Short mmCIF file of C-alpha atoms in Angstrom, two decimals:
data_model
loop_
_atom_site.label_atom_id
_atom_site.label_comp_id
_atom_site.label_asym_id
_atom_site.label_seq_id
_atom_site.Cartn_x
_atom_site.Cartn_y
_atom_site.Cartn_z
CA UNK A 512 15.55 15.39 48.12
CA UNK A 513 18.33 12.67 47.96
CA UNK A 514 15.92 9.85 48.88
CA UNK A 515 13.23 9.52 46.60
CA UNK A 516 16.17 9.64 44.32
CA UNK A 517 17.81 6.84 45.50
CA UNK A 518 15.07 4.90 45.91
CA UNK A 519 13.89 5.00 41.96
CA UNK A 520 14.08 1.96 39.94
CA UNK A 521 17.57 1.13 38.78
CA UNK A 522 15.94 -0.99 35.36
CA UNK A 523 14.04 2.12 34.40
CA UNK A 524 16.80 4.64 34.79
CA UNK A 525 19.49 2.22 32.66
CA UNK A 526 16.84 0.40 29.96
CA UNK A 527 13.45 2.78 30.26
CA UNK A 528 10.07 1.98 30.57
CA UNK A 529 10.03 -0.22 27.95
CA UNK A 530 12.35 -2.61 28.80
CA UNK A 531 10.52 -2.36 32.57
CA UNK A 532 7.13 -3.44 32.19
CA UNK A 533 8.36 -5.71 28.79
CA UNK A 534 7.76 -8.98 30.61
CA UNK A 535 3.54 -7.68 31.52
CA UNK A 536 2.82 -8.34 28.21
CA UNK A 537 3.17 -11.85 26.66
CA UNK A 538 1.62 -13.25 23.69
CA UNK A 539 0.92 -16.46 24.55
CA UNK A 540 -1.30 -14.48 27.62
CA UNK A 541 -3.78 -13.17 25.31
CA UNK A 542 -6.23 -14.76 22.90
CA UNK A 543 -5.83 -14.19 19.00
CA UNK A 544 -9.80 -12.06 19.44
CA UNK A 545 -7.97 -9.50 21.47
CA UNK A 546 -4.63 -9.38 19.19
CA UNK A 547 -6.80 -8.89 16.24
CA UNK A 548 -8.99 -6.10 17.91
CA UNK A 549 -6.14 -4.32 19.44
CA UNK A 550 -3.11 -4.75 16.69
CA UNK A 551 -5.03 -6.18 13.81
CA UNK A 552 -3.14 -9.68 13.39
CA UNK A 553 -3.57 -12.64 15.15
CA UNK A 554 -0.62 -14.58 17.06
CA UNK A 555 0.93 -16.22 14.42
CA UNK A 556 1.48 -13.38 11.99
CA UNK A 557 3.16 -11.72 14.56
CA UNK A 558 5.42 -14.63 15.12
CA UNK A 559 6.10 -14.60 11.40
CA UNK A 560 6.95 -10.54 11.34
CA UNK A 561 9.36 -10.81 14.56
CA UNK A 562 11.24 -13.61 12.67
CA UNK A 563 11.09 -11.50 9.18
CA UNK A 564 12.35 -8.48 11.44
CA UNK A 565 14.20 -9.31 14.16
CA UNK A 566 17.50 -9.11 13.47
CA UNK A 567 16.63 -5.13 12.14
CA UNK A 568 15.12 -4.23 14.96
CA UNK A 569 17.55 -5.48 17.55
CA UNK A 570 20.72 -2.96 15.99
CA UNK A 571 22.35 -1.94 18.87
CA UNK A 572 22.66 1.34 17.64
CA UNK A 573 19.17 1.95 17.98
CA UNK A 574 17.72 4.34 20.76
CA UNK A 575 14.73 1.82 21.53
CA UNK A 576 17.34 -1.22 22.14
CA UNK A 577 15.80 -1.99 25.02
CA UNK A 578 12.40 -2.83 23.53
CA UNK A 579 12.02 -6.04 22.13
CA UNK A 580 11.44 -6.69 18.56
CA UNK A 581 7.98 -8.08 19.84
CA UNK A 582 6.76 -4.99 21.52
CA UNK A 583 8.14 -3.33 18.99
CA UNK A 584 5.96 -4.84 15.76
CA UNK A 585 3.15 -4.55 18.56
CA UNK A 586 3.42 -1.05 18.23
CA UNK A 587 3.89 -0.40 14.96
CA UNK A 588 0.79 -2.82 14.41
CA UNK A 589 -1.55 -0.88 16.68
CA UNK A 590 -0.37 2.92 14.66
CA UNK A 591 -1.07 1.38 11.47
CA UNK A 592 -4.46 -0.38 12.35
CA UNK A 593 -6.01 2.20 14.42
CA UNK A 594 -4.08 5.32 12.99
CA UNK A 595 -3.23 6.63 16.66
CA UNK A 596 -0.71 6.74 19.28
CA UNK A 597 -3.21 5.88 22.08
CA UNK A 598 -2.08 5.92 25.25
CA UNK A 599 -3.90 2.46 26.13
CA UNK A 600 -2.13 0.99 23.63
CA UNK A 601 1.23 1.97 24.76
CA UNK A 602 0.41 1.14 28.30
CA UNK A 603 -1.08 -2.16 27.25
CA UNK A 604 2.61 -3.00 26.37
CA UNK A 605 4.27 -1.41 28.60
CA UNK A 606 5.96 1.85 26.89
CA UNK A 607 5.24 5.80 26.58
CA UNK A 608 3.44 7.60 23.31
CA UNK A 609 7.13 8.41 22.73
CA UNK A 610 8.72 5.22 22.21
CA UNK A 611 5.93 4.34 20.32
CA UNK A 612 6.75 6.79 18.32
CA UNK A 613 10.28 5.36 17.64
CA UNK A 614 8.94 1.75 17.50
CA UNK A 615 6.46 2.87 14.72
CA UNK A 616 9.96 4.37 12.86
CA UNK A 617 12.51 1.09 13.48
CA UNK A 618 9.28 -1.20 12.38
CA UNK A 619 8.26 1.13 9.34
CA UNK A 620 11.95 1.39 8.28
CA UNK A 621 12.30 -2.22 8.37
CA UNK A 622 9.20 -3.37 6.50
CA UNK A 623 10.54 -0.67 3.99
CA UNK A 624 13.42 -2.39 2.99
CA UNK A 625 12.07 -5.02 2.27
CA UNK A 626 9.74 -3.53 0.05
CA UNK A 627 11.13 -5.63 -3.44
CA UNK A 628 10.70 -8.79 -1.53
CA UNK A 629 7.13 -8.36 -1.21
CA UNK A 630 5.91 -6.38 -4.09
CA UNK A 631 7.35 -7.60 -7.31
CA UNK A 632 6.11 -8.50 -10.99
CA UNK A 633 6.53 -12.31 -11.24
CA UNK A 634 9.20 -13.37 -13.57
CA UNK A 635 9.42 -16.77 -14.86
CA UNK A 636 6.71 -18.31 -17.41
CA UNK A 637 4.53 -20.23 -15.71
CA UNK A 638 3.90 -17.49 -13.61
CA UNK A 639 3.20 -14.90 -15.58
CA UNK A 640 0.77 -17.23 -17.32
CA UNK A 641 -1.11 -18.01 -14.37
CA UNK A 642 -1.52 -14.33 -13.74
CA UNK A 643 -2.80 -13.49 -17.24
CA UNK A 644 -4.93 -16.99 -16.65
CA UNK A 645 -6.28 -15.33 -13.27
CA UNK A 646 -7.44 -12.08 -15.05
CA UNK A 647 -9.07 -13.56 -18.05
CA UNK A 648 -11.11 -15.62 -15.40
CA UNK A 649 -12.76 -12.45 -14.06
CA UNK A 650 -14.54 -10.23 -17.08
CA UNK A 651 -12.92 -12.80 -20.07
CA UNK A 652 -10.30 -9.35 -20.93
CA UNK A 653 -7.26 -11.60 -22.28
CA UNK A 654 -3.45 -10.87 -21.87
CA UNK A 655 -3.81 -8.76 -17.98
CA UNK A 656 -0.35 -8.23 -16.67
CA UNK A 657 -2.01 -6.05 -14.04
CA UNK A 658 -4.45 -3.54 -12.89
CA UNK A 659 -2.93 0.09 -12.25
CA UNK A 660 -4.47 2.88 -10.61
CA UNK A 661 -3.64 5.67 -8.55
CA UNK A 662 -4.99 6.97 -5.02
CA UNK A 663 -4.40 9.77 -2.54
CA UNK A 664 -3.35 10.00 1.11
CA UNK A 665 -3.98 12.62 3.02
CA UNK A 666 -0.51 14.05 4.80
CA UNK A 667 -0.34 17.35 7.18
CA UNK A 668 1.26 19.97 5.20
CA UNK A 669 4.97 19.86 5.31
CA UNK A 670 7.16 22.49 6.79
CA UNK A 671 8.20 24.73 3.78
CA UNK A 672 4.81 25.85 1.63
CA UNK A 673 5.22 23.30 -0.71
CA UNK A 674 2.11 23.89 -2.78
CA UNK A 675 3.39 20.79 -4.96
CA UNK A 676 1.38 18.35 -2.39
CA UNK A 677 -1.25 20.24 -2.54
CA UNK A 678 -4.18 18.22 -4.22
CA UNK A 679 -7.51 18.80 -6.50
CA UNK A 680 -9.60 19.29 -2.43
CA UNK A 681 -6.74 21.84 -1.85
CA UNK A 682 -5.69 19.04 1.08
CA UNK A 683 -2.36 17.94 1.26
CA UNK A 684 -2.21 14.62 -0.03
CA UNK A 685 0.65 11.65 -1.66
CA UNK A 686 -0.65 10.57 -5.31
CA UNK A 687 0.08 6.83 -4.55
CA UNK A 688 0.89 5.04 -8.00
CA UNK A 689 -0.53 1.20 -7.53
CA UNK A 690 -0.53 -1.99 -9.43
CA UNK A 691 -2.22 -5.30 -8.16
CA UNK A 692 -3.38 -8.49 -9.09
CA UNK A 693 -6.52 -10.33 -10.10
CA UNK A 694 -6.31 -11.67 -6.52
CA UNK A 695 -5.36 -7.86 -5.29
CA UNK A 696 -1.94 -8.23 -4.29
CA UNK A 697 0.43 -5.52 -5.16
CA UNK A 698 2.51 -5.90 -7.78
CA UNK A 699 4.29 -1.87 -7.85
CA UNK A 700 3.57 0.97 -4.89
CA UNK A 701 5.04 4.68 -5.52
CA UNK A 702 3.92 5.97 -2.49
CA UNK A 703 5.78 8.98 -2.96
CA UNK A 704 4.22 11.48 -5.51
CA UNK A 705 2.97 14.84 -4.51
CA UNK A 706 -0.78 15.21 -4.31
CA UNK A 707 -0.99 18.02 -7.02
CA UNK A 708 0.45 16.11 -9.70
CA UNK A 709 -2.12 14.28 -12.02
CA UNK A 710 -2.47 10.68 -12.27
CA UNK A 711 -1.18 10.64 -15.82
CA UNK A 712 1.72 12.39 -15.20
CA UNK A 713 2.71 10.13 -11.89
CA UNK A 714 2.98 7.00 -14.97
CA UNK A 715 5.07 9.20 -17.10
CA UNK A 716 7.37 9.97 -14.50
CA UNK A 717 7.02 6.72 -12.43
CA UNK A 718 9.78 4.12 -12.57
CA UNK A 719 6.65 1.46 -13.57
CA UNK A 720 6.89 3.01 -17.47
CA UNK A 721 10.38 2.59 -17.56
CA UNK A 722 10.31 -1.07 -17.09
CA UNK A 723 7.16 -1.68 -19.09
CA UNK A 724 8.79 0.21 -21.52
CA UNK A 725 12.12 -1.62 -21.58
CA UNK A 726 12.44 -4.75 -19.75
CA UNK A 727 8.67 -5.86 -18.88
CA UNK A 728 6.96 -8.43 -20.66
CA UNK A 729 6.01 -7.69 -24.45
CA UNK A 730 3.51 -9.93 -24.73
CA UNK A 731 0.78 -8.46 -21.93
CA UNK A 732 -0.09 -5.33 -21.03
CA UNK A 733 -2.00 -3.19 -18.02
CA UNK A 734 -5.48 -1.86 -17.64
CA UNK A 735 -6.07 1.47 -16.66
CA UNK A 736 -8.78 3.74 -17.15
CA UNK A 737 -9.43 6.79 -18.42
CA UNK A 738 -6.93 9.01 -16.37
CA UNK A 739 -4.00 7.50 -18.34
CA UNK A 740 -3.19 7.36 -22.14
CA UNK A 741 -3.24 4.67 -24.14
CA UNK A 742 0.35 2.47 -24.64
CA UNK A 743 1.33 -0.43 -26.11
CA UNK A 744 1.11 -1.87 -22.56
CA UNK A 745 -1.65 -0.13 -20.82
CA UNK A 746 -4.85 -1.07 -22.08
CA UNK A 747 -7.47 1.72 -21.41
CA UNK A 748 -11.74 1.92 -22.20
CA UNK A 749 -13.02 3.64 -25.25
CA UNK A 750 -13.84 6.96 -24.70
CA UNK A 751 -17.38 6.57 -26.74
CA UNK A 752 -17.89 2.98 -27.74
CA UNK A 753 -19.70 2.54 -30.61
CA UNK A 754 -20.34 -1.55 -31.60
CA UNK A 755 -21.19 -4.28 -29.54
CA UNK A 756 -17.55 -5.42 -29.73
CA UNK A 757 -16.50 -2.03 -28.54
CA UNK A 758 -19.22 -2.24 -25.59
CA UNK A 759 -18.27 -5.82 -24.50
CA UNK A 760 -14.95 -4.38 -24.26
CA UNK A 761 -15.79 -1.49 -22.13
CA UNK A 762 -17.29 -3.44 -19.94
CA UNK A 763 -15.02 -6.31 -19.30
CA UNK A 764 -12.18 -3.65 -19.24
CA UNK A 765 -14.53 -1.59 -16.30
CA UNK A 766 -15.08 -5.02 -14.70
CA UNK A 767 -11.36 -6.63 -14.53
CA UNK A 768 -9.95 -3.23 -13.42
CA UNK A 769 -12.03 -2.84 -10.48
CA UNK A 770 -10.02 -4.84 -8.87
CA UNK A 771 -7.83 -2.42 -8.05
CA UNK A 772 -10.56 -0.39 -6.51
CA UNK A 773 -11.25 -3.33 -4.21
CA UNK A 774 -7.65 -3.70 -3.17
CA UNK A 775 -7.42 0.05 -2.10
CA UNK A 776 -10.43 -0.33 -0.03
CA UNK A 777 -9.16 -2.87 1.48
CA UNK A 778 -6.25 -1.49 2.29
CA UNK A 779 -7.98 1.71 4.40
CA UNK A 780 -10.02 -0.10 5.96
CA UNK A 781 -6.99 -2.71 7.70
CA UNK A 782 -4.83 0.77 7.77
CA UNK A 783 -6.58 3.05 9.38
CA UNK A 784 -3.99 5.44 9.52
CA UNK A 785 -4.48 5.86 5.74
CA UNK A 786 -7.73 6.32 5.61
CA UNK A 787 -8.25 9.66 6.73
CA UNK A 788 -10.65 8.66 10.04
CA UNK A 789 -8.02 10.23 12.80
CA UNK A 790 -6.74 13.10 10.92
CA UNK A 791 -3.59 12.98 8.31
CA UNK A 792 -0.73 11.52 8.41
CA UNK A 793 1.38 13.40 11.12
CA UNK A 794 5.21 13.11 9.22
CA UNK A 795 6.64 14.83 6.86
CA UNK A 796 6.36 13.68 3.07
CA UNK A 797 8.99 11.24 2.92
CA UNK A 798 8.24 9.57 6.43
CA UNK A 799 4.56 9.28 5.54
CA UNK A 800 5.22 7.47 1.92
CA UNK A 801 6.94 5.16 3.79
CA UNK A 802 4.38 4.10 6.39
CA UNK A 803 2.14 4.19 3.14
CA UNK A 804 4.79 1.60 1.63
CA UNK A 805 5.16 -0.56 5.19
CA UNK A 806 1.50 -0.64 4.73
CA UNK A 807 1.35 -2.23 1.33
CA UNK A 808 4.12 -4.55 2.17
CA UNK A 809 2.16 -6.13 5.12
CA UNK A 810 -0.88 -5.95 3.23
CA UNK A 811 0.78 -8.60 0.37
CA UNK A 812 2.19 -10.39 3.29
CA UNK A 813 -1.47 -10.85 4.75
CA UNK A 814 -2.22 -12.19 1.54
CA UNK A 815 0.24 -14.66 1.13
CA UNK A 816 -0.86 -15.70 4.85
CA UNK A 817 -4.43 -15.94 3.59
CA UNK A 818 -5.40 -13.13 5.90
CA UNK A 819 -8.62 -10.94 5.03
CA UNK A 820 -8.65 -10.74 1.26
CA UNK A 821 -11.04 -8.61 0.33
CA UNK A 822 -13.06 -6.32 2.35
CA UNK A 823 -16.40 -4.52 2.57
CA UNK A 824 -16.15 -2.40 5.62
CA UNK A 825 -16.26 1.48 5.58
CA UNK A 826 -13.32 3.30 5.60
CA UNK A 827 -13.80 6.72 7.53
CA UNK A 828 -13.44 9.83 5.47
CA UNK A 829 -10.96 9.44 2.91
CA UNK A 830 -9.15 12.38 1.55
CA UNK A 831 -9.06 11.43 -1.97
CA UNK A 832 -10.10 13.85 -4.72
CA UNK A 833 -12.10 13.06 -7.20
CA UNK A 834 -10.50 12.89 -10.76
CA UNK A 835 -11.48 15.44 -12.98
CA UNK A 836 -10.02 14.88 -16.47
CA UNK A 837 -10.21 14.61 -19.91
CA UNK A 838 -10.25 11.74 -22.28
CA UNK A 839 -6.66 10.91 -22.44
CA UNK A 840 -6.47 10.18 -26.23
CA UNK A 841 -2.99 8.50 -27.74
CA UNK A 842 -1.29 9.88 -30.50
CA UNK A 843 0.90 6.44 -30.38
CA UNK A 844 -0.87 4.34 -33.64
CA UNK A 845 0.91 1.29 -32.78
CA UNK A 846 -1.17 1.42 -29.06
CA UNK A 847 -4.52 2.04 -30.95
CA UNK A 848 -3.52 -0.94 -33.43
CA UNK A 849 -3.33 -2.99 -30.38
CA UNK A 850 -6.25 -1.85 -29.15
CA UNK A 851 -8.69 -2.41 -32.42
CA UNK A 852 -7.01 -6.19 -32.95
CA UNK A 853 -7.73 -7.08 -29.56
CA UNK A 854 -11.57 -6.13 -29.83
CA UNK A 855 -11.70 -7.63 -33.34
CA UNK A 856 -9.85 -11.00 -31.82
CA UNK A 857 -11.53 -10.93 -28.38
CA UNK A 858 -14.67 -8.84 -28.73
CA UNK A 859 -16.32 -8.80 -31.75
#
């Protein structure tokens, strides 16, 4: 039994298999068609995301130190775009379903904490006007910070009967808390709410009231639709309009909002591992909010890399619920004055 012992390969035994077969795969070998099929970006996008993440994914201290940031992001790529840990994948780069695995956590991790650089309100001026500018160009709704919304992601059900994720479907699902822009990036992702909790009470509990409501810009607001209660900074329809200024609101309200809409479908459909097609999200509740979060963070970087802005394509069975709610009417006057002005100014 001694020899075949001897006689196994040294690199495997010290590095694994990743480190192995790491110099089969090449990008420059391969054209940008199959990179895009296969991991969902083409060549120079990767380039961009091994210089972005390098230096995190090459921590010595890591068990997959042996696998190049490269393979690595190739990984990770290939989960998020086809939802799957197939073995072709892992053998078209050279490493097993299990260090896939741990790629998938090192890459996740590391778009993660980067998460602020990526998704941010803009803060100077000019910026903020051209945002507001970008908006009124779509419906003619004036003074559009941002389009929120909320959407669900179906998770398996975590360890301990936690009936809190537990949705509207009775699925297990994250209520993911979302603003974007008129152009669909992300401007705020909570990725983290359970599934049973209602999309008004993710805002009241969501760190995106606390800065509108102390340190966000006073002189815009959100839209959001029914689900949510009127504020003095989130802008929603009327529940029965009435005039013709009321109904021109409604409808350019309805109109600018769906942007939002838009930006999660476009999401799924480039993360298939959200989009409910192979099953839930295998991880516990905090692991998946954070693949939900990598997600978003490489969808704004897309974006800013002019990648696939908006798209049409269907996007398997998604496990959200559909809302069922009441007219969320505000008690807060100084919200309804802002409301009536703005469809006497704007509207009427």
């Amino acid at each position: 039994m001694a020899v075949p012992i001897a006689v196994l390969d040294c690199d495997l035994l010290l590095y694994g298999r990743g480190h192995r077969t790491l110099d089969r795969f090449k990008l420059e070998d391969v054209t940008d068609e199959y990179l895009v099929s296969t991991y969902g970006f083409p060549r120079q996008f990767i380039y961009y995301l091994v210089d972005l993440l390098g230096a995190s994914l090459s921590r010595p201290t890591q068990r997959s130190r042996a696998i190049s940031p490269e393979t690595q992001i190739l990984a990770a790529l290939g989960f998020y775009t086809s939802g799957s840990f197939q073995t072709r994948m892992g053998d078209a780069i050279g490493i097993s379903q299990a260090s896939m695995s741990r790629c998938v956590a090192n890459v996740t991790e590391a778009l993660v904490e980067r998460a602020s650089q990526f998704i941010h309100f803009p803060e100077d001026e000019a910026t903020v006007q051209s945002l507001k500018d970008d908006f009124y160009g779509l419906a003619g709704m004036p003074g559009v910070l941002g389009v929120v919304d909320c959407t669900h992601v179906a998770i398996k059900a975590p360890n301990a009967e936690d009936l809190s994720y537990v949705n509207r479907k009775g699925l297990h699902s994250l209520n993911c808390l979302m603003v974007c822009d008129a152009r669909g990036v992300l401007l705020s992702a909570e990725t983290h709410w359970p599934g049973s909790l209602p999309d008004y009470t993710v805002l009241q509990q969501a760190a995106l009231t606390s800065q509108f409501e102390t340190e966000l810009h006073k002189d815009g607001w959100l839209l959001g639709d029914s689900s949510f209660f009127l504020r003095t900074w989130l802008m929603t329809p009327l529940h029965i309009p009435e005039t013709p200024a009321e109904y021109r609101y409604n409808m350019a309200h309805s109109a600018t909002h769906n942007v939002i809409e838009r930006t999660f479908r476009t999401i799924r459909s480039r993360f298939r591992c959200l989009d409910g097609s192979k099953g839930t999200l295998q991880y516990s509740p905090e692991k998946s909010s954070h693949i939900i979060l990598a997600c978003c963070v490489l969808h704004n970087i897309s974006l800013e890399h002019g990648l696939d802005v908006w798209s049409s394509s269907a996007t398997g069975h998604v496990e959200q619920p559909e809302e069922e709610y009441e007219q969320m009417e505000s008690m807060d006057s100084e919200a309804c004055r802002i409301r009536q002005e703005l469809l006497l100014t704007h509207f009427s």
